[in-house]
mmCIF file of C-alpha atoms in Angstrom:
data_model
loop_
_atom_site.group_PDB
_atom_site.id
_atom_site.type_symbol
_atom_site.label_atom_id
_atom_site.label_comp_id
_atom_site.label_asym_id
_atom_site.label_seq_id
_atom_site.Cartn_x
_atom_site.Cartn_y
_atom_site.Cartn_z
ATOM 1 C CA MET A 1 88.458 110.738 104.007
ATOM 2 C CA CYS A 2 87.167 107.896 101.840
ATOM 3 C CA LEU A 3 89.486 107.468 98.887
ATOM 4 C CA ARG A 4 87.624 106.581 95.680
ATOM 5 C CA TRP A 5 89.684 104.268 93.484
ATOM 6 C CA GLY A 6 89.597 103.698 89.749
ATOM 7 C CA ILE A 7 91.228 100.486 88.527
ATOM 8 C CA CYS A 8 93.023 100.103 85.185
ATOM 9 C CA GLY A 9 93.331 96.445 84.295
ATOM 10 C CA ALA A 10 91.131 93.473 85.086
ATOM 11 C CA GLY A 11 93.790 90.791 85.397
ATOM 12 C CA LYS A 12 95.218 88.720 88.230
ATOM 13 C CA ILE A 13 97.136 91.445 90.067
ATOM 14 C CA SER A 14 94.174 93.853 89.933
ATOM 15 C CA HIS A 15 92.003 91.112 91.425
ATOM 16 C CA ASP A 16 94.465 90.602 94.262
ATOM 17 C CA PHE A 17 94.795 94.350 94.806
ATOM 18 C CA LEU A 18 91.031 94.560 95.301
ATOM 19 C CA VAL A 19 91.139 91.706 97.804
ATOM 20 C CA GLY A 20 93.946 93.427 99.694
ATOM 21 C CA LEU A 21 92.217 96.792 99.498
ATOM 22 C CA LYS A 22 89.101 95.390 101.122
ATOM 23 C CA THR A 23 91.073 94.411 104.216
ATOM 24 C CA ARG A 24 91.137 98.165 104.872
ATOM 25 C CA PRO A 25 88.084 99.941 106.389
ATOM 26 C CA GLU A 26 85.278 100.688 103.914
ATOM 27 C CA THR A 27 85.133 104.199 105.322
ATOM 28 C CA GLU A 28 88.661 104.802 104.016
ATOM 29 C CA HIS A 29 88.749 103.067 100.616
ATOM 30 C CA ARG A 30 86.105 102.434 97.972
ATOM 31 C CA VAL A 31 86.461 101.255 94.357
ATOM 32 C CA VAL A 32 84.088 103.163 92.081
ATOM 33 C CA ALA A 33 85.226 102.154 88.579
ATOM 34 C CA VAL A 34 87.242 99.582 86.629
ATOM 35 C CA ALA A 35 88.510 99.741 83.057
ATOM 36 C CA ALA A 36 89.944 97.067 80.792
ATOM 37 C CA ARG A 37 90.850 96.696 77.126
ATOM 38 C CA SER A 38 87.416 95.182 76.577
ATOM 39 C CA LEU A 39 84.162 96.249 78.201
ATOM 40 C CA GLU A 40 83.247 92.598 78.688
ATOM 41 C CA SER A 41 86.319 91.977 80.852
ATOM 42 C CA ALA A 42 85.660 95.115 82.880
ATOM 43 C CA GLU A 43 82.029 94.157 83.449
ATOM 44 C CA LYS A 44 82.974 90.665 84.599
ATOM 45 C CA PHE A 45 85.558 92.099 87.005
ATOM 46 C CA ALA A 46 83.052 94.675 88.272
ATOM 47 C CA THR A 47 80.504 91.951 88.995
ATOM 48 C CA THR A 48 83.048 89.870 90.913
ATOM 49 C CA HIS A 49 84.097 92.807 93.085
ATOM 50 C CA SER A 50 80.808 94.770 93.285
ATOM 51 C CA ILE A 51 82.192 97.809 91.462
ATOM 52 C CA PRO A 52 79.470 100.209 90.276
ATOM 53 C CA LYS A 53 81.046 101.340 86.976
ATOM 54 C CA SER A 54 82.904 99.466 84.257
ATOM 55 C CA TYR A 55 84.620 100.946 81.213
ATOM 56 C CA GLY A 56 86.032 99.567 77.982
ATOM 57 C CA SER A 57 88.796 102.182 77.790
ATOM 58 C CA TYR A 58 91.281 103.660 80.238
ATOM 59 C CA GLU A 59 90.431 107.198 79.094
ATOM 60 C CA GLU A 60 87.016 106.819 80.726
ATOM 61 C CA VAL A 61 88.624 106.253 84.122
ATOM 62 C CA ALA A 62 90.771 109.334 83.570
ATOM 63 C CA ASP A 63 87.665 111.371 82.737
ATOM 64 C CA ASP A 64 85.541 110.081 85.634
ATOM 65 C CA PRO A 65 85.121 112.940 88.149
ATOM 66 C CA GLU A 66 84.282 110.476 90.931
ATOM 67 C CA VAL A 67 87.716 108.813 90.745
ATOM 68 C CA ASP A 68 90.165 110.292 93.270
ATOM 69 C CA VAL A 69 93.132 108.030 92.518
ATOM 70 C CA VAL A 70 93.995 105.404 89.922
ATOM 71 C CA TYR A 71 95.612 102.007 90.377
ATOM 72 C CA VAL A 72 97.337 100.783 87.202
ATOM 73 C CA GLY A 73 97.547 96.993 87.199
ATOM 74 C CA THR A 74 98.129 96.372 83.510
ATOM 75 C CA ILE A 75 101.168 94.732 81.936
ATOM 76 C CA HIS A 76 104.220 96.957 82.292
ATOM 77 C CA VAL A 77 104.701 97.652 78.574
ATOM 78 C CA THR A 78 101.495 99.721 78.791
ATOM 79 C CA HIS A 79 102.301 101.688 81.946
ATOM 80 C CA LEU A 80 103.899 104.707 80.289
ATOM 81 C CA SER A 81 100.961 105.573 78.031
ATOM 82 C CA ILE A 82 98.256 104.846 80.612
ATOM 83 C CA VAL A 83 99.881 106.817 83.431
ATOM 84 C CA LEU A 84 100.504 109.791 81.136
ATOM 85 C CA ARG A 85 96.782 109.810 80.296
ATOM 86 C CA MET A 86 95.922 109.899 83.983
ATOM 87 C CA PHE A 87 98.304 112.784 84.585
ATOM 88 C CA GLU A 88 96.670 114.772 81.786
ATOM 89 C CA ARG A 89 93.480 114.619 83.882
ATOM 90 C CA LYS A 90 95.396 115.381 87.104
ATOM 91 C CA LYS A 91 94.734 111.941 88.579
ATOM 92 C CA PRO A 92 97.103 110.641 91.288
ATOM 93 C CA VAL A 93 98.497 107.218 90.363
ATOM 94 C CA LEU A 94 99.640 104.056 92.092
ATOM 95 C CA CYS A 95 101.296 102.055 89.300
ATOM 96 C CA GLU A 96 102.372 98.430 89.446
ATOM 97 C CA LYS A 97 106.027 97.563 89.310
ATOM 98 C CA PRO A 98 108.079 97.958 87.260
ATOM 99 C CA LEU A 99 106.913 101.506 86.705
ATOM 100 C CA THR A 100 108.120 101.371 83.088
ATOM 101 C CA MET A 101 110.356 99.300 80.820
ATOM 102 C CA ASN A 102 113.506 101.375 81.325
ATOM 103 C CA ALA A 103 115.115 104.307 83.114
ATOM 104 C CA GLN A 104 114.375 106.799 80.343
ATOM 105 C CA ASP A 105 110.624 106.121 80.442
ATOM 106 C CA THR A 106 110.700 106.149 84.235
ATOM 107 C CA ALA A 107 112.263 109.607 84.185
ATOM 108 C CA THR A 108 109.558 110.704 81.741
ATOM 109 C CA LEU A 109 106.784 109.657 84.138
ATOM 110 C CA ILE A 110 108.453 111.231 87.150
ATOM 111 C CA GLU A 111 108.904 114.495 85.264
ATOM 112 C CA ALA A 112 105.285 114.383 84.071
ATOM 113 C CA ALA A 113 104.066 113.851 87.644
ATOM 114 C CA LYS A 114 106.001 116.902 88.780
ATOM 115 C CA LYS A 115 104.842 118.981 85.808
ATOM 116 C CA ASN A 116 101.192 118.151 86.515
ATOM 117 C CA ASN A 117 101.648 118.417 90.293
ATOM 118 C CA VAL A 118 100.159 114.982 90.943
ATOM 119 C CA PHE A 119 101.042 112.081 93.207
ATOM 120 C CA LEU A 120 102.919 109.093 91.774
ATOM 121 C CA MET A 121 104.096 105.930 93.501
ATOM 122 C CA GLU A 122 105.466 102.682 92.155
ATOM 123 C CA ALA A 123 103.559 99.795 93.728
ATOM 124 C CA VAL A 124 106.480 97.986 95.339
ATOM 125 C CA TRP A 125 104.201 96.441 97.958
ATOM 126 C CA MET A 126 107.127 94.796 99.749
ATOM 127 C CA ARG A 127 108.164 98.083 101.326
ATOM 128 C CA PHE A 128 104.904 98.537 103.230
ATOM 129 C CA PHE A 129 104.674 95.235 105.090
ATOM 130 C CA PRO A 130 104.988 95.536 108.884
ATOM 131 C CA ALA A 131 107.869 93.030 108.851
ATOM 132 C CA ILE A 132 109.815 95.340 106.524
ATOM 133 C CA ALA A 133 109.004 98.330 108.725
ATOM 134 C CA GLU A 134 110.354 96.442 111.731
ATOM 135 C CA LEU A 135 113.485 95.390 109.838
ATOM 136 C CA ARG A 136 114.189 99.004 108.894
ATOM 137 C CA LYS A 137 113.523 100.106 112.477
ATOM 138 C CA GLN A 138 116.001 97.612 113.898
ATOM 139 C CA ILE A 139 118.651 98.667 111.389
ATOM 140 C CA CYS A 140 118.114 102.337 112.256
ATOM 141 C CA GLU A 141 118.366 101.531 115.962
ATOM 142 C CA GLY A 142 121.705 99.814 115.418
ATOM 143 C CA VAL A 143 120.553 96.358 116.486
ATOM 144 C CA ILE A 144 122.873 94.671 113.963
ATOM 145 C CA GLY A 145 125.453 97.440 113.791
ATOM 146 C CA ASP A 146 126.645 98.814 110.471
ATOM 147 C CA VAL A 147 125.153 96.996 107.494
ATOM 148 C CA MET A 148 127.908 95.472 105.367
ATOM 149 C CA TYR A 149 126.223 92.752 103.315
ATOM 150 C CA VAL A 150 122.806 92.137 101.772
ATOM 151 C CA SER A 151 121.661 89.060 99.924
ATOM 152 C CA ALA A 152 118.285 88.379 98.343
ATOM 153 C CA ASN A 153 117.070 85.859 95.810
ATOM 154 C CA ILE A 154 113.789 85.253 94.043
ATOM 155 C CA GLY A 155 112.696 82.688 91.532
ATOM 156 C CA ALA A 156 110.142 80.138 90.436
ATOM 157 C CA ARG A 157 109.882 77.524 87.716
ATOM 158 C CA ARG A 158 107.573 79.367 85.331
ATOM 159 C CA LEU A 159 108.604 77.853 82.021
ATOM 160 C CA ASN A 160 104.973 77.573 80.938
ATOM 161 C CA VAL A 161 104.161 81.288 81.368
ATOM 162 C CA ALA A 162 104.481 82.574 77.798
ATOM 163 C CA ARG A 163 104.407 86.259 78.790
ATOM 164 C CA LEU A 164 107.662 85.882 80.734
ATOM 165 C CA TYR A 165 109.518 84.828 77.575
ATOM 166 C CA ASP A 166 107.994 87.314 75.142
ATOM 167 C CA PRO A 167 110.106 90.470 74.668
ATOM 168 C CA LYS A 168 107.136 92.355 73.203
ATOM 169 C CA MET A 169 105.337 91.830 76.524
ATOM 170 C CA GLY A 170 108.297 92.890 78.643
ATOM 171 C CA GLY A 171 109.256 89.345 79.558
ATOM 172 C CA GLY A 172 112.326 88.343 81.531
ATOM 173 C CA SER A 173 113.251 87.598 85.119
ATOM 174 C CA VAL A 174 114.707 91.022 85.993
ATOM 175 C CA LEU A 175 111.642 93.121 85.179
ATOM 176 C CA ASP A 176 109.220 90.553 86.573
ATOM 177 C CA MET A 177 111.082 89.358 89.680
ATOM 178 C CA GLY A 178 114.528 90.891 89.932
ATOM 179 C CA ILE A 179 113.067 94.274 90.772
ATOM 180 C CA TYR A 180 112.377 92.905 94.275
ATOM 181 C CA PRO A 181 115.950 92.021 95.354
ATOM 182 C CA ILE A 182 117.297 95.157 93.623
ATOM 183 C CA ASN A 183 114.683 97.265 95.390
ATOM 184 C CA PHE A 184 115.419 95.534 98.681
ATOM 185 C CA ALA A 185 119.141 96.295 98.477
ATOM 186 C CA THR A 186 118.423 99.879 97.411
ATOM 187 C CA MET A 187 116.109 100.302 100.397
ATOM 188 C CA ILE A 188 118.584 98.822 102.887
ATOM 189 C CA PHE A 189 121.409 101.037 101.656
ATOM 190 C CA GLY A 190 119.208 104.137 101.873
ATOM 191 C CA GLY A 191 118.914 104.847 98.166
ATOM 192 C CA GLU A 192 122.656 105.120 97.770
ATOM 193 C CA LYS A 193 123.940 104.610 94.238
ATOM 194 C CA PRO A 194 126.275 101.612 93.967
ATOM 195 C CA GLU A 195 129.783 102.368 92.751
ATOM 196 C CA SER A 196 129.730 99.302 90.529
ATOM 197 C CA ILE A 197 127.137 96.915 89.090
ATOM 198 C CA TYR A 198 128.087 93.478 87.815
ATOM 199 C CA ALA A 199 125.609 91.095 86.211
ATOM 200 C CA SER A 200 125.948 87.629 84.776
ATOM 201 C CA GLY A 201 123.439 85.052 83.619
ATOM 202 C CA TRP A 202 121.823 83.408 80.654
ATOM 203 C CA LEU A 203 119.062 84.266 78.230
ATOM 204 C CA ALA A 204 116.109 82.302 76.934
ATOM 205 C CA SER A 205 115.915 81.503 73.212
ATOM 206 C CA THR A 206 113.600 84.524 72.810
ATOM 207 C CA GLY A 207 116.330 86.887 73.995
ATOM 208 C CA VAL A 208 114.962 87.771 77.430
ATOM 209 C CA ASP A 209 116.866 87.039 80.622
ATOM 210 C CA GLN A 210 116.074 83.738 82.294
ATOM 211 C CA CYS A 211 118.456 83.565 85.255
ATOM 212 C CA VAL A 212 120.599 86.420 86.554
ATOM 213 C CA ALA A 213 123.154 86.986 89.320
ATOM 214 C CA ILE A 214 123.852 90.599 90.297
ATOM 215 C CA THR A 215 126.515 92.116 92.528
ATOM 216 C CA LEU A 216 126.183 95.708 93.705
ATOM 217 C CA LYS A 217 129.293 97.174 95.314
ATOM 218 C CA TYR A 218 128.989 100.215 97.602
ATOM 219 C CA PRO A 219 131.626 102.481 99.148
ATOM 220 C CA GLY A 220 132.975 101.344 102.492
ATOM 221 C CA GLU A 221 133.433 97.663 101.560
ATOM 222 C CA ARG A 222 129.680 97.038 101.443
ATOM 223 C CA VAL A 223 128.096 94.670 98.954
ATOM 224 C CA ALA A 224 124.776 93.215 97.840
ATOM 225 C CA GLN A 225 124.503 89.872 96.094
ATOM 226 C CA LEU A 226 121.204 89.305 94.327
ATOM 227 C CA MET A 227 119.654 86.637 92.125
ATOM 228 C CA CYS A 228 116.484 86.124 90.099
ATOM 229 C CA GLY A 229 115.242 83.434 87.742
ATOM 230 C CA THR A 230 112.158 82.172 85.935
ATOM 231 C CA CYS A 231 113.537 78.652 85.450
ATOM 232 C CA LEU A 232 114.436 77.603 88.995
ATOM 233 C CA GLU A 233 113.277 78.071 92.575
ATOM 234 C CA PRO A 234 115.884 79.255 95.117
ATOM 235 C CA THR A 235 115.322 79.897 98.826
ATOM 236 C CA ASN A 236 113.464 83.190 98.136
ATOM 237 C CA GLU A 237 115.004 84.707 101.269
ATOM 238 C CA ALA A 238 116.658 88.004 102.118
ATOM 239 C CA VAL A 239 119.461 88.479 104.638
ATOM 240 C CA VAL A 240 121.006 91.648 106.050
ATOM 241 C CA ILE A 241 124.326 91.201 107.833
ATOM 242 C CA GLY A 242 125.778 93.893 110.036
ATOM 243 C CA THR A 243 128.859 94.231 112.228
ATOM 244 C CA LYS A 244 126.851 93.083 115.283
ATOM 245 C CA GLY A 245 124.320 90.614 113.925
ATOM 246 C CA THR A 246 121.944 89.455 111.222
ATOM 247 C CA LEU A 247 118.342 90.033 110.195
ATOM 248 C CA LYS A 248 116.585 87.559 107.935
ATOM 249 C CA LEU A 249 113.318 87.511 106.022
ATOM 250 C CA PRO A 250 112.364 83.883 105.288
ATOM 251 C CA ALA A 251 110.859 82.602 102.044
ATOM 252 C CA ARG A 252 108.815 85.115 100.051
ATOM 253 C CA PHE A 253 110.832 88.002 101.467
ATOM 254 C CA TRP A 254 108.941 90.387 99.167
ATOM 255 C CA CYS A 255 105.677 89.793 101.081
ATOM 256 C CA PRO A 256 106.967 88.806 104.520
ATOM 257 C CA THR A 257 105.007 87.832 107.603
ATOM 258 C CA LYS A 258 108.070 86.870 109.687
ATOM 259 C CA LEU A 259 111.350 88.504 110.630
ATOM 260 C CA GLU A 260 114.240 86.577 112.206
ATOM 261 C CA THR A 261 116.213 88.808 114.561
ATOM 262 C CA PRO A 262 119.167 88.257 116.919
ATOM 263 C CA THR A 263 116.697 87.868 119.795
ATOM 264 C CA GLY A 264 114.042 85.720 118.145
ATOM 265 C CA VAL A 265 111.406 85.449 115.431
ATOM 266 C CA LEU A 266 108.746 88.144 115.086
ATOM 267 C CA GLU A 267 105.477 87.335 113.323
ATOM 268 C CA PHE A 268 103.116 89.694 111.506
ATOM 269 C CA PRO A 269 99.966 87.799 110.452
ATOM 270 C CA LEU A 270 97.799 89.118 107.632
ATOM 271 C CA GLU A 271 94.070 89.703 107.712
ATOM 272 C CA PRO A 272 92.256 87.074 105.605
ATOM 273 C CA GLY A 273 90.903 88.121 102.213
ATOM 274 C CA TYR A 274 87.300 87.759 101.116
ATOM 275 C CA LEU A 275 88.132 85.886 97.873
ATOM 276 C CA PRO A 276 90.803 83.395 96.750
ATOM 277 C CA MET A 277 93.905 85.110 95.378
ATOM 278 C CA ASN A 278 96.409 84.480 92.615
ATOM 279 C CA TYR A 279 99.575 85.310 94.545
ATOM 280 C CA SER A 280 100.765 84.526 98.063
ATOM 281 C CA ASN A 281 100.036 87.041 100.828
ATOM 282 C CA SER A 282 98.159 89.414 98.510
ATOM 283 C CA GLU A 283 96.130 90.586 101.487
ATOM 284 C CA GLY A 284 99.234 92.695 102.123
ATOM 285 C CA LEU A 285 98.516 94.805 99.048
ATOM 286 C CA GLY A 286 96.268 96.810 101.336
ATOM 287 C CA TYR A 287 99.347 98.264 103.054
ATOM 288 C CA GLU A 288 100.478 100.164 99.958
ATOM 289 C CA ALA A 289 96.941 101.469 99.426
ATOM 290 C CA GLU A 290 96.982 102.810 102.966
ATOM 291 C CA GLU A 291 100.262 104.597 102.250
ATOM 292 C CA VAL A 292 98.690 106.247 99.205
ATOM 293 C CA ARG A 293 95.755 107.439 101.296
ATOM 294 C CA ASN A 294 98.063 108.818 103.987
ATOM 295 C CA CYS A 295 100.174 110.671 101.421
ATOM 296 C CA LEU A 296 97.164 112.217 99.690
ATOM 297 C CA GLN A 297 95.695 113.293 103.040
ATOM 298 C CA GLN A 298 98.960 115.092 103.788
ATOM 299 C CA GLY A 299 99.162 116.685 100.349
ATOM 300 C CA LYS A 300 102.316 114.762 99.406
ATOM 301 C CA LYS A 301 103.245 114.113 95.784
ATOM 302 C CA GLU A 302 105.344 111.052 96.555
ATOM 303 C CA SER A 303 105.907 108.536 99.336
ATOM 304 C CA ASP A 304 108.783 108.817 101.782
ATOM 305 C CA ILE A 305 108.823 105.002 102.000
ATOM 306 C CA MET A 306 108.960 104.481 98.215
ATOM 307 C CA PRO A 307 110.468 107.764 96.975
ATOM 308 C CA LEU A 308 110.627 108.479 93.265
ATOM 309 C CA ARG A 309 114.397 108.946 93.309
ATOM 310 C CA GLN A 310 114.742 105.314 94.411
ATOM 311 C CA THR A 311 112.291 104.191 91.730
ATOM 312 C CA GLN A 312 114.577 105.958 89.244
ATOM 313 C CA LEU A 313 117.730 104.428 90.735
ATOM 314 C CA VAL A 314 116.318 100.899 90.585
ATOM 315 C CA ALA A 315 115.356 101.473 86.937
ATOM 316 C CA GLU A 316 118.920 102.611 86.183
ATOM 317 C CA ILE A 317 120.378 99.531 87.889
ATOM 318 C CA MET A 318 118.053 97.279 85.877
ATOM 319 C CA ASP A 319 119.090 99.073 82.676
ATOM 320 C CA SER A 320 122.734 98.351 83.491
ATOM 321 C CA VAL A 321 121.953 94.699 84.170
ATOM 322 C CA MET A 322 120.053 94.369 80.869
ATOM 323 C CA LYS A 323 122.881 95.992 78.927
ATOM 324 C CA GLN A 324 125.467 93.641 80.415
ATOM 325 C CA LEU A 325 123.317 90.620 79.608
ATOM 326 C CA GLY A 326 122.558 91.777 76.084
ATOM 327 C CA VAL A 327 118.788 92.025 76.541
ATOM 328 C CA VAL A 328 117.186 94.411 74.048
ATOM 329 C CA TYR A 329 113.437 94.894 74.004
ATOM 330 C CA TYR A 330 111.313 95.460 70.917
ATOM 331 C CA GLU A 331 110.761 99.186 71.343
ATOM 332 C CA GLN A 332 114.470 99.669 72.013
ATOM 333 C CA ARG A 333 115.432 97.859 68.791
ATOM 334 C CA SER A 334 113.320 100.321 66.809
ATOM 335 C CA LYS A 335 115.484 103.194 68.098
ATOM 336 C CA ILE A 336 118.813 101.626 67.147
#
């Protein structure tokens, strides 16, 4: 089965997704169309990546009968409307993280996917790296005993990236970066809902969060301590501590190629991409595309590795964090 992809968005992440996708066999994945807000942008992107069709509207991708599945790589404030359009045409969707701006909109998309009987997956690429698969395997096999503590931090000095500080564009460290440590902890604790969520941090002058510390407390004296920030650069590591040992993902834990275990370091090298990329290890974006293909081949409507109930839970945790920090986005203000 060769999966025919339509791409919504001609920006940096869509570029990297194409590079990652082309590390997979051409007999399994092929991009047949790209759409952007302007036809000019779509045509330029299509030329760069040898895509046969380019569109100046997302509706045209939805209406294209040759598109089997759609990748949405636009800014997250647009995800809700674009994905709903795809569902109206019964198109399966892989949508960039965060799936939407809040838990309510996330629930709307999940319900719409079920109503239209179509596949939906949030593109949390971290979950599909071989190093993550091995980490989960070792936890399941009891290598480190019962997991009691998780820590993960992510950050970078991105003071010059205007989008990250603009509430109308969904700016802020939690939606842009914090979704990774929150998703990591949710994955490690098996999608269990924390019994308490505590968040502290500071906001930028625009009202979006700039640096945040989060503590998730779980039954059985288990805890996750998480951090994200757009104004500083921490270790960018993730650690899982159990009653018998520790597992560690070194820097860039969200796209890992190494796993430190009690018996040594395991390495998982990536296949090289055919073009320069915007983000580190973007060749690994091909792993999530392969999961989509496998799910569609099996007739699944969601991934077992990135289930929709965990997408919803992460959105609810982020909502709680935002509320505690006092972050209110533009479309939320209009409802008050």
